[in-house]
Structure formats: C-alpha cells, structure tokens
PDB file of C-alpha atoms and ligand atoms in Angstrom:
ATOM      1  CA  MET A   1     -31.466   5.318  -8.726  1.00 59.00           C
ATOM      2  CA  ALA A   2     -31.118   2.192 -10.862  1.00 71.00           C
ATOM      3  CA  ASP A   3     -33.687  -0.571 -10.453  1.00 84.00           C
ATOM      4  CA  ARG A   4     -33.140  -2.770  -7.427  1.00 88.00           C
ATOM      5  CA  HIS A   5     -33.302  -6.529  -7.762  1.00 86.00           C
ATOM      6  CA  PRO A   6     -34.407  -8.280  -4.572  1.00 84.00           C
ATOM      7  CA  SER A   7     -33.535 -11.746  -5.849  1.00 93.00           C
ATOM      8  CA  LEU A   8     -30.246 -13.040  -7.195  1.00 98.00           C
ATOM      9  CA  VAL A   9     -31.729 -14.349 -10.445  1.00 97.00           C
ATOM     10  CA  GLY A  10     -29.297 -13.890 -13.332  1.00 98.00           C
ATOM     11  CA  GLN A  11     -26.298 -13.423 -11.026  1.00 98.00           C
ATOM     12  CA  HIS A  12     -23.254 -15.659 -10.785  1.00 98.00           C
ATOM     13  CA  ALA A  13     -21.594 -16.297  -7.428  1.00 99.00           C
ATOM     14  CA  LEU A  14     -18.388 -17.954  -6.273  1.00 99.00           C
ATOM     15  CA  VAL A  15     -18.073 -19.196  -2.693  1.00 99.00           C
ATOM     16  CA  THR A  16     -14.737 -20.449  -1.367  1.00 99.00           C
ATOM     17  CA  GLY A  17     -14.668 -23.342   1.053  1.00 98.00           C
ATOM     18  CA  ALA A  18     -18.197 -24.223  -0.007  1.00 98.00           C
ATOM     19  CA  ASN A  19     -18.127 -27.989   0.480  1.00 98.00           C
ATOM     20  CA  SER A  20     -18.844 -27.845   4.223  1.00 98.00           C
ATOM     21  CA  GLY A  21     -19.942 -25.680   7.125  1.00 98.00           C
ATOM     22  CA  ILE A  22     -20.721 -22.013   6.595  1.00 98.00           C
ATOM     23  CA  GLY A  23     -19.534 -21.952   2.964  1.00 98.00           C
ATOM     24  CA  GLU A  24     -21.850 -24.807   2.061  1.00 98.00           C
ATOM     25  CA  ALA A  25     -24.845 -23.073   3.653  1.00 98.00           C
ATOM     26  CA  VAL A  26     -23.975 -19.825   1.887  1.00 99.00           C
ATOM     27  CA  ALA A  27     -23.694 -21.598  -1.488  1.00 98.00           C
ATOM     28  CA  ARG A  28     -27.050 -23.322  -0.961  1.00 98.00           C
ATOM     29  CA  ALA A  29     -28.750 -20.085   0.148  1.00 98.00           C
ATOM     30  CA  LEU A  30     -27.401 -18.038  -2.787  1.00 98.00           C
ATOM     31  CA  ALA A  31     -28.547 -20.768  -5.179  1.00 98.00           C
ATOM     32  CA  ALA A  32     -31.997 -20.868  -3.566  1.00 98.00           C
ATOM     33  CA  ALA A  33     -32.198 -17.100  -4.121  1.00 98.00           C
ATOM     34  CA  GLY A  34     -31.542 -17.635  -7.843  1.00 98.00           C
ATOM     35  CA  ALA A  35     -27.775 -17.313  -8.327  1.00 98.00           C
ATOM     36  CA  SER A  36     -25.632 -19.805 -10.241  1.00 98.00           C
ATOM     37  CA  VAL A  37     -22.943 -20.877  -7.805  1.00 98.00           C
ATOM     38  CA  VAL A  38     -19.329 -22.003  -8.046  1.00 99.00           C
ATOM     39  CA  VAL A  39     -18.630 -24.348  -5.135  1.00 99.00           C
ATOM     40  CA  ASN A  40     -14.912 -24.063  -4.364  1.00 99.00           C
ATOM     41  CA  TYR A  41     -13.187 -26.746  -2.329  1.00 98.00           C
ATOM     42  CA  ILE A  42      -9.742 -28.124  -1.694  1.00 98.00           C
ATOM     43  CA  THR A  43     -10.321 -31.457   0.033  1.00 97.00           C
ATOM     44  CA  GLN A  44     -13.302 -33.836  -0.096  1.00 98.00           C
ATOM     45  CA  PRO A  45     -14.396 -33.380  -3.737  1.00 98.00           C
ATOM     46  CA  GLU A  46     -17.339 -35.728  -3.096  1.00 98.00           C
ATOM     47  CA  ALA A  47     -18.742 -33.246  -0.566  1.00 98.00           C
ATOM     48  CA  ALA A  48     -18.492 -30.442  -3.151  1.00 98.00           C
ATOM     49  CA  GLU A  49     -20.190 -32.638  -5.778  1.00 98.00           C
ATOM     50  CA  GLN A  50     -22.978 -33.371  -3.298  1.00 98.00           C
ATOM     51  CA  VAL A  51     -23.629 -29.656  -2.790  1.00 98.00           C
ATOM     52  CA  VAL A  52     -23.648 -29.173  -6.590  1.00 98.00           C
ATOM     53  CA  SER A  53     -26.019 -32.075  -7.238  1.00 98.00           C
ATOM     54  CA  ASP A  54     -28.406 -30.971  -4.457  1.00 98.00           C
ATOM     55  CA  ILE A  55     -28.541 -27.469  -5.946  1.00 98.00           C
ATOM     56  CA  VAL A  56     -29.119 -28.832  -9.452  1.00 98.00           C
ATOM     57  CA  ALA A  57     -31.782 -31.259  -8.154  1.00 98.00           C
ATOM     58  CA  SER A  58     -33.719 -28.344  -6.693  1.00 96.00           C
ATOM     59  CA  GLY A  59     -33.693 -26.523 -10.033  1.00 97.00           C
ATOM     60  CA  GLY A  60     -30.574 -24.392  -9.512  1.00 98.00           C
ATOM     61  CA  SER A  61     -27.267 -24.206 -11.281  1.00 98.00           C
ATOM     62  CA  ALA A  62     -23.832 -24.946  -9.777  1.00 98.00           C
ATOM     63  CA  LEU A  63     -20.385 -26.320 -10.503  1.00 98.00           C
ATOM     64  CA  ALA A  64     -17.477 -27.369  -8.293  1.00 98.00           C
ATOM     65  CA  ILE A  65     -13.940 -26.034  -8.798  1.00 99.00           C
ATOM     66  CA  ARG A  66     -10.922 -27.141  -6.781  1.00 98.00           C
ATOM     67  CA  ALA A  67      -8.393 -24.472  -5.759  1.00 99.00           C
ATOM     68  CA  ASP A  68      -6.151 -23.725  -2.817  1.00 98.00           C
ATOM     69  CA  VAL A  69      -7.047 -20.096  -2.063  1.00 99.00           C
ATOM     70  CA  SER A  70      -3.627 -19.431  -0.551  1.00 98.00           C
ATOM     71  CA  ARG A  71      -1.995 -19.941  -3.987  1.00 98.00           C
ATOM     72  CA  GLU A  72      -2.171 -17.153  -6.530  1.00 99.00           C
ATOM     73  CA  ASP A  73      -1.884 -19.458  -9.575  1.00 98.00           C
ATOM     74  CA  GLU A  74      -4.742 -21.672  -8.350  1.00 99.00           C
ATOM     75  CA  VAL A  75      -7.000 -18.727  -7.495  1.00 99.00           C
ATOM     76  CA  ARG A  76      -6.427 -17.167 -10.899  1.00 99.00           C
ATOM     77  CA  ALA A  77      -7.083 -20.484 -12.658  1.00 99.00           C
ATOM     78  CA  MET A  78     -10.313 -20.930 -10.664  1.00 99.00           C
ATOM     79  CA  PHE A  79     -11.582 -17.458 -11.608  1.00 99.00           C
ATOM     80  CA  ARG A  80     -10.619 -18.070 -15.243  1.00 98.00           C
ATOM     81  CA  GLN A  81     -12.583 -21.334 -15.306  1.00 98.00           C
ATOM     82  CA  ALA A  82     -15.579 -19.795 -13.536  1.00 98.00           C
ATOM     83  CA  ILE A  83     -15.694 -16.841 -15.935  1.00 98.00           C
ATOM     84  CA  GLU A  84     -15.223 -19.034 -19.013  1.00 98.00           C
ATOM     85  CA  THR A  85     -18.096 -21.236 -17.863  1.00 98.00           C
ATOM     86  CA  LEU A  86     -20.545 -18.635 -16.537  1.00 98.00           C
ATOM     87  CA  GLY A  87     -19.523 -15.558 -18.520  1.00 98.00           C
ATOM     88  CA  THR A  88     -18.797 -13.437 -15.438  1.00 98.00           C
ATOM     89  CA  LEU A  89     -19.230 -13.251 -11.648  1.00 99.00           C
ATOM     90  CA  HIS A  90     -21.363 -10.782  -9.683  1.00 98.00           C
ATOM     91  CA  ILE A  91     -20.921 -12.087  -6.119  1.00 99.00           C
ATOM     92  CA  VAL A  92     -17.772 -13.488  -4.501  1.00 99.00           C
ATOM     93  CA  VAL A  93     -17.850 -14.844  -0.966  1.00 99.00           C
ATOM     94  CA  SER A  94     -14.354 -15.266   0.440  1.00 99.00           C
ATOM     95  CA  ASN A  95     -15.176 -17.820   3.084  1.00 98.00           C
ATOM     96  CA  ALA A  96     -12.478 -20.525   3.142  1.00 98.00           C
ATOM     97  CA  GLY A  97     -10.844 -20.599   6.539  1.00 98.00           C
ATOM     98  CA  ILE A  98      -8.890 -22.913   8.789  1.00 98.00           C
ATOM     99  CA  GLN A  99      -7.907 -23.116  12.433  1.00 98.00           C
ATOM    100  CA  ARG A 100      -4.552 -24.555  13.547  1.00 98.00           C
ATOM    101  CA  ASP A 101      -4.706 -24.066  17.274  1.00 97.00           C
ATOM    102  CA  SER A 102      -1.651 -23.887  19.492  1.00 98.00           C
ATOM    103  CA  SER A 103      -0.481 -22.135  22.616  1.00 98.00           C
ATOM    104  CA  PHE A 104       1.466 -19.019  21.725  1.00 98.00           C
ATOM    105  CA  LEU A 105       4.694 -20.360  23.248  1.00 98.00           C
ATOM    106  CA  GLU A 106       4.470 -23.514  21.159  1.00 98.00           C
ATOM    107  CA  MET A 107       3.239 -21.936  17.933  1.00 98.00           C
ATOM    108  CA  THR A 108       5.472 -22.786  14.969  1.00 98.00           C
ATOM    109  CA  LEU A 109       6.026 -20.568  11.963  1.00 98.00           C
ATOM    110  CA  ASP A 110       4.397 -23.265   9.811  1.00 98.00           C
ATOM    111  CA  THR A 111       1.242 -23.167  11.941  1.00 98.00           C
ATOM    112  CA  TRP A 112       1.207 -19.380  11.781  1.00 98.00           C
ATOM    113  CA  ASN A 113       1.816 -19.267   8.017  1.00 98.00           C
ATOM    114  CA  ALA A 114      -0.774 -21.934   7.208  1.00 98.00           C
ATOM    115  CA  VAL A 115      -3.582 -19.918   8.800  1.00 98.00           C
ATOM    116  CA  ILE A 116      -2.407 -16.552   7.449  1.00 98.00           C
ATOM    117  CA  GLY A 117      -2.124 -18.134   3.989  1.00 98.00           C
ATOM    118  CA  VAL A 118      -5.666 -19.469   3.746  1.00 98.00           C
ATOM    119  CA  ASN A 119      -7.627 -16.981   5.842  1.00 98.00           C
ATOM    120  CA  LEU A 120      -5.926 -13.684   5.031  1.00 99.00           C
ATOM    121  CA  THR A 121      -3.869 -14.078   1.841  1.00 99.00           C
ATOM    122  CA  GLY A 122      -6.681 -16.193   0.389  1.00 99.00           C
ATOM    123  CA  SER A 123      -9.130 -13.361   1.106  1.00 99.00           C
ATOM    124  CA  PHE A 124      -6.840 -10.833  -0.582  1.00 99.00           C
ATOM    125  CA  LEU A 125      -6.353 -13.011  -3.672  1.00 99.00           C
ATOM    126  CA  CYS A 126     -10.052 -13.819  -4.122  1.00 99.00           C
ATOM    127  CA  ALA A 127     -11.196 -10.248  -3.504  1.00 99.00           C
ATOM    128  CA  ARG A 128      -8.638  -8.901  -5.976  1.00 99.00           C
ATOM    129  CA  GLU A 129      -9.665 -11.340  -8.713  1.00 99.00           C
ATOM    130  CA  ALA A 130     -13.327 -10.552  -7.994  1.00 99.00           C
ATOM    131  CA  ALA A 131     -12.797  -6.803  -8.292  1.00 99.00           C
ATOM    132  CA  ARG A 132     -10.781  -7.206 -11.495  1.00 99.00           C
ATOM    133  CA  GLU A 133     -13.593  -9.206 -13.062  1.00 99.00           C
ATOM    134  CA  PHE A 134     -16.310  -6.745 -11.963  1.00 99.00           C
ATOM    135  CA  VAL A 135     -14.363  -3.869 -13.521  1.00 98.00           C
ATOM    136  CA  ARG A 136     -13.623  -5.823 -16.720  1.00 98.00           C
ATOM    137  CA  ARG A 137     -17.289  -6.798 -17.170  1.00 98.00           C
ATOM    138  CA  GLY A 138     -18.883  -3.426 -16.497  1.00 98.00           C
ATOM    139  CA  MET A 139     -22.353  -2.632 -15.214  1.00 98.00           C
ATOM    140  CA  GLN A 140     -25.281  -4.969 -15.920  1.00 98.00           C
ATOM    141  CA  PRO A 141     -28.262  -3.015 -14.582  1.00 97.00           C
ATOM    142  CA  GLU A 142     -30.620  -5.803 -15.624  1.00 97.00           C
ATOM    143  CA  VAL A 143     -29.261  -8.038 -12.818  1.00 97.00           C
ATOM    144  CA  SER A 144     -27.994  -5.664 -10.089  1.00 98.00           C
ATOM    145  CA  CYS A 145     -27.547  -1.972  -9.401  1.00 97.00           C
ATOM    146  CA  ALA A 146     -24.023  -2.686  -8.078  1.00 98.00           C
ATOM    147  CA  LEU A 147     -21.048  -3.572 -10.258  1.00 98.00           C
ATOM    148  CA  GLY A 148     -20.324  -6.457  -7.885  1.00 98.00           C
ATOM    149  CA  LYS A 149     -20.430  -7.638  -4.310  1.00 99.00           C
ATOM    150  CA  ILE A 150     -17.577  -9.050  -2.208  1.00 99.00           C
ATOM    151  CA  ILE A 151     -18.398 -10.667   1.127  1.00 99.00           C
ATOM    152  CA  PHE A 152     -15.753 -11.893   3.562  1.00 99.00           C
ATOM    153  CA  THR A 153     -16.432 -14.483   6.246  1.00 99.00           C
ATOM    154  CA  SER A 154     -14.802 -12.932   9.288  1.00 98.00           C
ATOM    155  CA  SER A 155     -15.512 -13.943  12.895  1.00 98.00           C
ATOM    156  CA  VAL A 156     -16.374 -12.505  16.279  1.00 98.00           C
ATOM    157  CA  HIS A 157     -12.623 -12.939  16.758  1.00 98.00           C
ATOM    158  CA  GLN A 158     -12.014  -9.870  14.641  1.00 98.00           C
ATOM    159  CA  VAL A 159     -12.790  -8.081  17.923  1.00 98.00           C
ATOM    160  CA  ILE A 160     -12.627 -10.770  20.655  1.00 98.00           C
ATOM    161  CA  PRO A 161      -9.025 -11.740  21.442  1.00 98.00           C
ATOM    162  CA  TRP A 162      -8.596 -15.524  21.493  1.00 98.00           C
ATOM    163  CA  ALA A 163      -5.903 -17.170  23.610  1.00 98.00           C
ATOM    164  CA  GLY A 164      -4.633 -20.378  22.072  1.00 98.00           C
ATOM    165  CA  HIS A 165      -5.747 -19.162  18.621  1.00 98.00           C
ATOM    166  CA  VAL A 166      -3.493 -16.158  18.049  1.00 98.00           C
ATOM    167  CA  ASN A 167      -2.911 -16.977  14.375  1.00 98.00           C
ATOM    168  CA  TYR A 168      -6.647 -17.322  13.670  1.00 98.00           C
ATOM    169  CA  ALA A 169      -7.700 -14.167  15.581  1.00 98.00           C
ATOM    170  CA  THR A 170      -4.968 -12.196  13.812  1.00 98.00           C
ATOM    171  CA  THR A 171      -6.331 -13.181  10.396  1.00 99.00           C
ATOM    172  CA  LYS A 172      -9.832 -12.110  11.353  1.00 98.00           C
ATOM    173  CA  GLY A 173      -8.607  -8.748  12.675  1.00 98.00           C
ATOM    174  CA  GLY A 174      -6.740  -8.415   9.378  1.00 99.00           C
ATOM    175  CA  ILE A 175      -9.842  -9.206   7.358  1.00 99.00           C
ATOM    176  CA  ALA A 176     -11.643  -6.320   9.097  1.00 98.00           C
ATOM    177  CA  GLN A 177      -9.133  -3.775   7.781  1.00 98.00           C
ATOM    178  CA  LEU A 178      -8.764  -5.539   4.431  1.00 99.00           C
ATOM    179  CA  MET A 179     -12.536  -5.315   3.987  1.00 99.00           C
ATOM    180  CA  ARG A 180     -12.802  -1.652   5.068  1.00 98.00           C
ATOM    181  CA  SER A 181      -9.848  -0.495   2.984  1.00 99.00           C
ATOM    182  CA  VAL A 182     -11.012  -2.323  -0.150  1.00 99.00           C
ATOM    183  CA  ALA A 183     -14.549  -1.014   0.408  1.00 99.00           C
ATOM    184  CA  GLN A 184     -13.197   2.526   0.655  1.00 98.00           C
ATOM    185  CA  GLU A 185     -11.127   2.101  -2.502  1.00 98.00           C
ATOM    186  CA  LEU A 186     -13.845   0.504  -4.638  1.00 98.00           C
ATOM    187  CA  ALA A 187     -17.051   2.241  -3.512  1.00 98.00           C
ATOM    188  CA  HIS A 188     -16.896   4.840  -6.301  1.00 98.00           C
ATOM    189  CA  ARG A 189     -16.918   1.970  -8.799  1.00 98.00           C
ATOM    190  CA  LYS A 190     -20.171   0.683  -7.247  1.00 98.00           C
ATOM    191  CA  ILE A 191     -18.526  -2.418  -5.806  1.00 99.00           C
ATOM    192  CA  ARG A 192     -19.879  -3.228  -2.346  1.00 99.00           C
ATOM    193  CA  VAL A 193     -17.529  -4.930   0.110  1.00 99.00           C
ATOM    194  CA  ASN A 194     -18.718  -6.252   3.476  1.00 99.00           C
ATOM    195  CA  SER A 195     -18.010  -8.947   6.056  1.00 99.00           C
ATOM    196  CA  ILE A 196     -20.145 -11.337   8.024  1.00 99.00           C
ATOM    197  CA  ALA A 197     -18.739 -12.069  11.470  1.00 99.00           C
ATOM    198  CA  PRO A 198     -20.247 -15.323  12.733  1.00 98.00           C
ATOM    199  CA  GLY A 199     -20.145 -16.315  16.371  1.00 98.00           C
ATOM    200  CA  ALA A 200     -20.282 -19.981  17.362  1.00 98.00           C
ATOM    201  CA  ILE A 201     -21.962 -21.813  14.492  1.00 98.00           C
ATOM    202  CA  LYS A 202     -22.357 -25.609  14.458  1.00 97.00           C
ATOM    203  CA  THR A 203     -19.800 -26.647  11.816  1.00 95.00           C
ATOM    204  CA  PRO A 204     -16.925 -29.131  11.632  1.00 93.00           C
ATOM    205  CA  ILE A 205     -14.364 -26.405  12.512  1.00 90.00           C
ATOM    206  CA  ASN A 206     -15.557 -26.213  16.135  1.00 93.00           C
ATOM    207  CA  ARG A 207     -17.214 -29.624  16.602  1.00 95.00           C
ATOM    208  CA  SER A 208     -15.450 -30.263  19.928  1.00 94.00           C
ATOM    209  CA  ALA A 209     -17.006 -27.057  21.319  1.00 93.00           C
ATOM    210  CA  TRP A 210     -20.610 -28.296  20.896  1.00 94.00           C
ATOM    211  CA  ASP A 211     -20.817 -32.051  20.310  1.00 94.00           C
ATOM    212  CA  THR A 212     -21.022 -33.124  23.942  1.00 95.00           C
ATOM    213  CA  ALA A 213     -23.620 -31.881  26.436  1.00 95.00           C
ATOM    214  CA  GLY A 214     -20.895 -30.529  28.721  1.00 96.00           C
ATOM    215  CA  ALA A 215     -19.132 -28.611  25.942  1.00 96.00           C
ATOM    216  CA  GLU A 216     -22.427 -27.231  24.646  1.00 96.00           C
ATOM    217  CA  GLN A 217     -23.420 -25.940  28.120  1.00 96.00           C
ATOM    218  CA  LYS A 218     -20.068 -24.221  28.509  1.00 96.00           C
ATOM    219  CA  LEU A 219     -20.338 -22.633  25.061  1.00 96.00           C
ATOM    220  CA  LEU A 220     -23.908 -21.426  25.714  1.00 97.00           C
ATOM    221  CA  GLY A 221     -22.512 -19.442  28.636  1.00 96.00           C
ATOM    222  CA  LEU A 222     -20.864 -17.210  26.020  1.00 97.00           C
ATOM    223  CA  ILE A 223     -24.023 -16.707  23.932  1.00 97.00           C
ATOM    224  CA  PRO A 224     -26.695 -14.366  25.391  1.00 97.00           C
ATOM    225  CA  TYR A 225     -29.290 -15.529  22.833  1.00 98.00           C
ATOM    226  CA  ASP A 226     -28.897 -19.013  24.300  1.00 97.00           C
ATOM    227  CA  ARG A 227     -28.550 -21.102  21.192  1.00 97.00           C
ATOM    228  CA  ILE A 228     -25.638 -22.135  19.057  1.00 97.00           C
ATOM    229  CA  GLY A 229     -25.895 -20.770  15.532  1.00 98.00           C
ATOM    230  CA  GLU A 230     -26.744 -22.852  12.485  1.00 98.00           C
ATOM    231  CA  PRO A 231     -24.968 -22.437   9.134  1.00 98.00           C
ATOM    232  CA  GLU A 232     -28.304 -21.301   7.651  1.00 98.00           C
ATOM    233  CA  ASP A 233     -28.185 -18.214   9.912  1.00 98.00           C
ATOM    234  CA  ILE A 234     -25.139 -17.119   7.918  1.00 98.00           C
ATOM    235  CA  GLY A 235     -26.634 -18.158   4.560  1.00 98.00           C
ATOM    236  CA  LYS A 236     -29.539 -15.751   5.099  1.00 98.00           C
ATOM    237  CA  ALA A 237     -27.207 -12.885   5.970  1.00 98.00           C
ATOM    238  CA  ALA A 238     -25.136 -13.579   2.857  1.00 98.00           C
ATOM    239  CA  VAL A 239     -28.192 -13.477   0.579  1.00 98.00           C
ATOM    240  CA  TRP A 240     -29.141 -10.085   1.981  1.00 98.00           C
ATOM    241  CA  LEU A 241     -25.625  -8.660   1.624  1.00 98.00           C
ATOM    242  CA  ALA A 242     -25.383 -10.049  -1.934  1.00 98.00           C
ATOM    243  CA  SER A 243     -28.729  -8.661  -3.073  1.00 98.00           C
ATOM    244  CA  ASP A 244     -29.761  -5.119  -3.952  1.00 98.00           C
ATOM    245  CA  GLU A 245     -31.832  -5.102  -0.729  1.00 98.00           C
ATOM    246  CA  SER A 246     -28.590  -4.001   0.975  1.00 98.00           C
ATOM    247  CA  ASP A 247     -27.599  -1.607  -1.801  1.00 98.00           C
ATOM    248  CA  TYR A 248     -26.537   1.218   0.545  1.00 98.00           C
ATOM    249  CA  VAL A 249     -24.389  -1.078   2.722  1.00 98.00           C
ATOM    250  CA  THR A 250     -20.638  -1.150   2.164  1.00 99.00           C
ATOM    251  CA  GLY A 251     -17.620  -1.333   4.459  1.00 99.00           C
ATOM    252  CA  THR A 252     -19.653  -2.945   7.225  1.00 98.00           C
ATOM    253  CA  THR A 253     -19.279  -6.039   9.358  1.00 99.00           C
ATOM    254  CA  LEU A 254     -22.570  -7.776  10.077  1.00 99.00           C
ATOM    255  CA  PHE A 255     -22.193  -9.722  13.342  1.00 99.00           C
ATOM    256  CA  VAL A 256     -24.357 -12.845  13.338  1.00 99.00           C
ATOM    257  CA  ASP A 257     -23.414 -14.150  16.751  1.00 98.00           C
ATOM    258  CA  GLY A 258     -26.400 -14.416  19.121  1.00 98.00           C
ATOM    259  CA  GLY A 259     -24.848 -11.576  21.110  1.00 98.00           C
ATOM    260  CA  MET A 260     -21.449 -13.180  21.685  1.00 98.00           C
ATOM    261  CA  THR A 261     -19.790  -9.785  21.249  1.00 98.00           C
ATOM    262  CA  LEU A 262     -21.996  -8.209  23.957  1.00 97.00           C
ATOM    263  CA  PHE A 263     -19.574  -9.056  26.801  1.00 94.00           C
ATOM    264  CA  PRO A 264     -21.931 -11.680  28.320  1.00 94.00           C
ATOM    265  CA  GLY A 265     -19.834 -11.754  31.511  1.00 90.00           C
ATOM    266  CA  PHE A 266     -21.314  -8.319  32.293  1.00 89.00           C
ATOM    267  CA  ALA A 267     -24.955  -9.378  31.777  1.00 90.00           C
ATOM    268  CA  THR A 268     -25.663  -9.116  35.490  1.00 89.00           C
ATOM    269  CA  GLY A 269     -23.936  -5.796  35.971  1.00 88.00           C
ATOM    270  CA  GLY A 270     -20.381  -7.035  36.296  1.00 76.00           C
ATOM    271  CA  GLY A 271     -18.217  -6.588  39.404  1.00 67.00           C
TER     272      GLY A 271
HETATM  273  C1  BGC B   1     -14.380 -20.121  15.230  1.00 84.61           C
HETATM  274  C2  BGC B   1     -15.107 -21.159  16.047  1.00 84.61           C
HETATM  275  C3  BGC B   1     -15.582 -20.576  17.356  1.00 84.61           C
HETATM  276  C4  BGC B   1     -16.313 -19.260  17.151  1.00 84.61           C
HETATM  277  C5  BGC B   1     -16.671 -18.572  18.457  1.00 84.61           C
HETATM  278  C6  BGC B   1     -15.261 -18.914  15.101  1.00 84.61           C
HETATM  279  O1  BGC B   1     -14.642 -17.941  14.300  1.00 84.61           O
HETATM  280  O2  BGC B   1     -14.033 -20.658  13.962  1.00 84.61           O
HETATM  281  O3  BGC B   1     -14.245 -22.257  16.281  1.00 84.61           O
HETATM  282  O4  BGC B   1     -16.460 -21.490  18.005  1.00 84.61           O
HETATM  283  O5  BGC B   1     -15.524 -18.397  16.379  1.00 84.61           O
HETATM  284  O6  BGC B   1     -15.596 -18.541  19.365  1.00 84.61           O
END
C-alpha cells in the first residue's frame, strides 16, 4: 500500500459556501491541518475575506473565489481559477446549501428550483469538475494515497422526512444517491467520495431553532446527546474524511448529529 499521509500538508482544497456556518468551519479546519484552501462564496465577500485573512494570519494559505454553484459557467470558471492559482486540487467539499421553507401546498416552482439548483445541481457540478481535475492531474503519492477526495455536506434529512421543507429534504436524499453512485463509479480510479450528514448545528441557516431559550429547549428534545452541534464538530469530521487516515472509506455517509437519527421519541421504549 502507498504511504499514508495523516496531515493535509501539500494538498489543495476547495470548499463551497465557505464564508459562513459549516463551510467556514470546514475551510478553517482543513487549513489548520495543512491544506491550502479556496473559500467559495456568493454573497458577503467581506465574510469570505475574513476567513482568508484569519487562515493566512495563522500561517496557512487561502484565497476567496465567488461563484454561484448552481451555474455551470461559474463553477467551471471557479475551478479554472483555483487550478491556475494552486496548480491542482486534491480535496473538494461540496457544502453550499440553502433552505427556502414553505408548506407543501404553498410551495412555488421557484422555491423548489432554487433549492434544487444550489443543493443538488451545485453538488453535481462541483463533484464533476473535481473528478475531472483529479483524473487530469494523476496520482501524487507524495501528498496522498488517493487520487482525490470529494465530500458532500448532506443532512440528517437525507433520511428524516421534513414537513415544511420538502424541497430541502429532497435535495439531501438526492445527495445520498449522488454520492453513492459517484463513489461506485470512481472508486477504481482511487477517488474517494463520501458525505457528512450534520444534525442541528448552530449556524445562520437555523438560527431561529436555537437562538431563544424556548427554541433551544424544544430542539434539544430531538438530540439524545443533549447539546446542539458546533460547526467545529463538522470541521473535524471533514479533516478525517479528507486525509489518508480514512483511506479505506468511500461511499459512506458519516452522521454527525448527536444521535438525532436514533428516533429519540422511542428513547423510553415507545408506545
Ligand atoms: C438543517 C437545519 C436543521 C437540521 C436538523 C439541517 O440540515 O439545515 O436547519 O436544524 O438539519 O433538523
């Protein structure tokens, strides 16, 4: 077996939606583990620049690139710029995601399409560009024993149905099969493809679910481990999945959810 590299030194990573929330924590964690990181964003460029300057200030290397992941031309331009600047990519984290909540009866096609576009089509476009670059570049055993690593940010809602969020839950269910099918197709090339499925993590996307004492108590009722997750919980999982420490792991979803998928309603034996 080729040498395994526990750190990410010498590797180049791209993280979509990396100017806030989970993406930001993943970008910071990959950089702390030694990777150079592309911080993708679409709104709030100053937040992306802050992530970049923090990484650089702590001795790392990063750059921000704006792109709407739902648009093929913008995704391709972002990968082109990243590869021109860094030489190649070894790790791509398809993380950008949005929620546009609505009751099913009221859900418009625009609301449906917006979420499918970013969460699912964006994941397809970024994973495809990643795989194309890994294949073009070829093996670099001095940095990793895999040709490349693709990590999707999924959600517990790839298995938990979610009333009022049908568009969002559908994209996460879709990411599960996207991830498994791409993993199956690319494993022989030594490309590893996995997902992280976070539960409730304190980020701007779900602020209303945790920023008052009442909301937090209600949310904790769904989390057996009895704490709401922090973005850093996901950053650590991403570093492991990106490094050779997880070299035999592909086609897997790593749930990082404090037990949210354990049917907490049955904790006392159910009916
Ligand atoms: C959603 C959050 C939600 C969590 C648990 C995530 O995928 O983005 O809004 O709190 O799932 O329900």
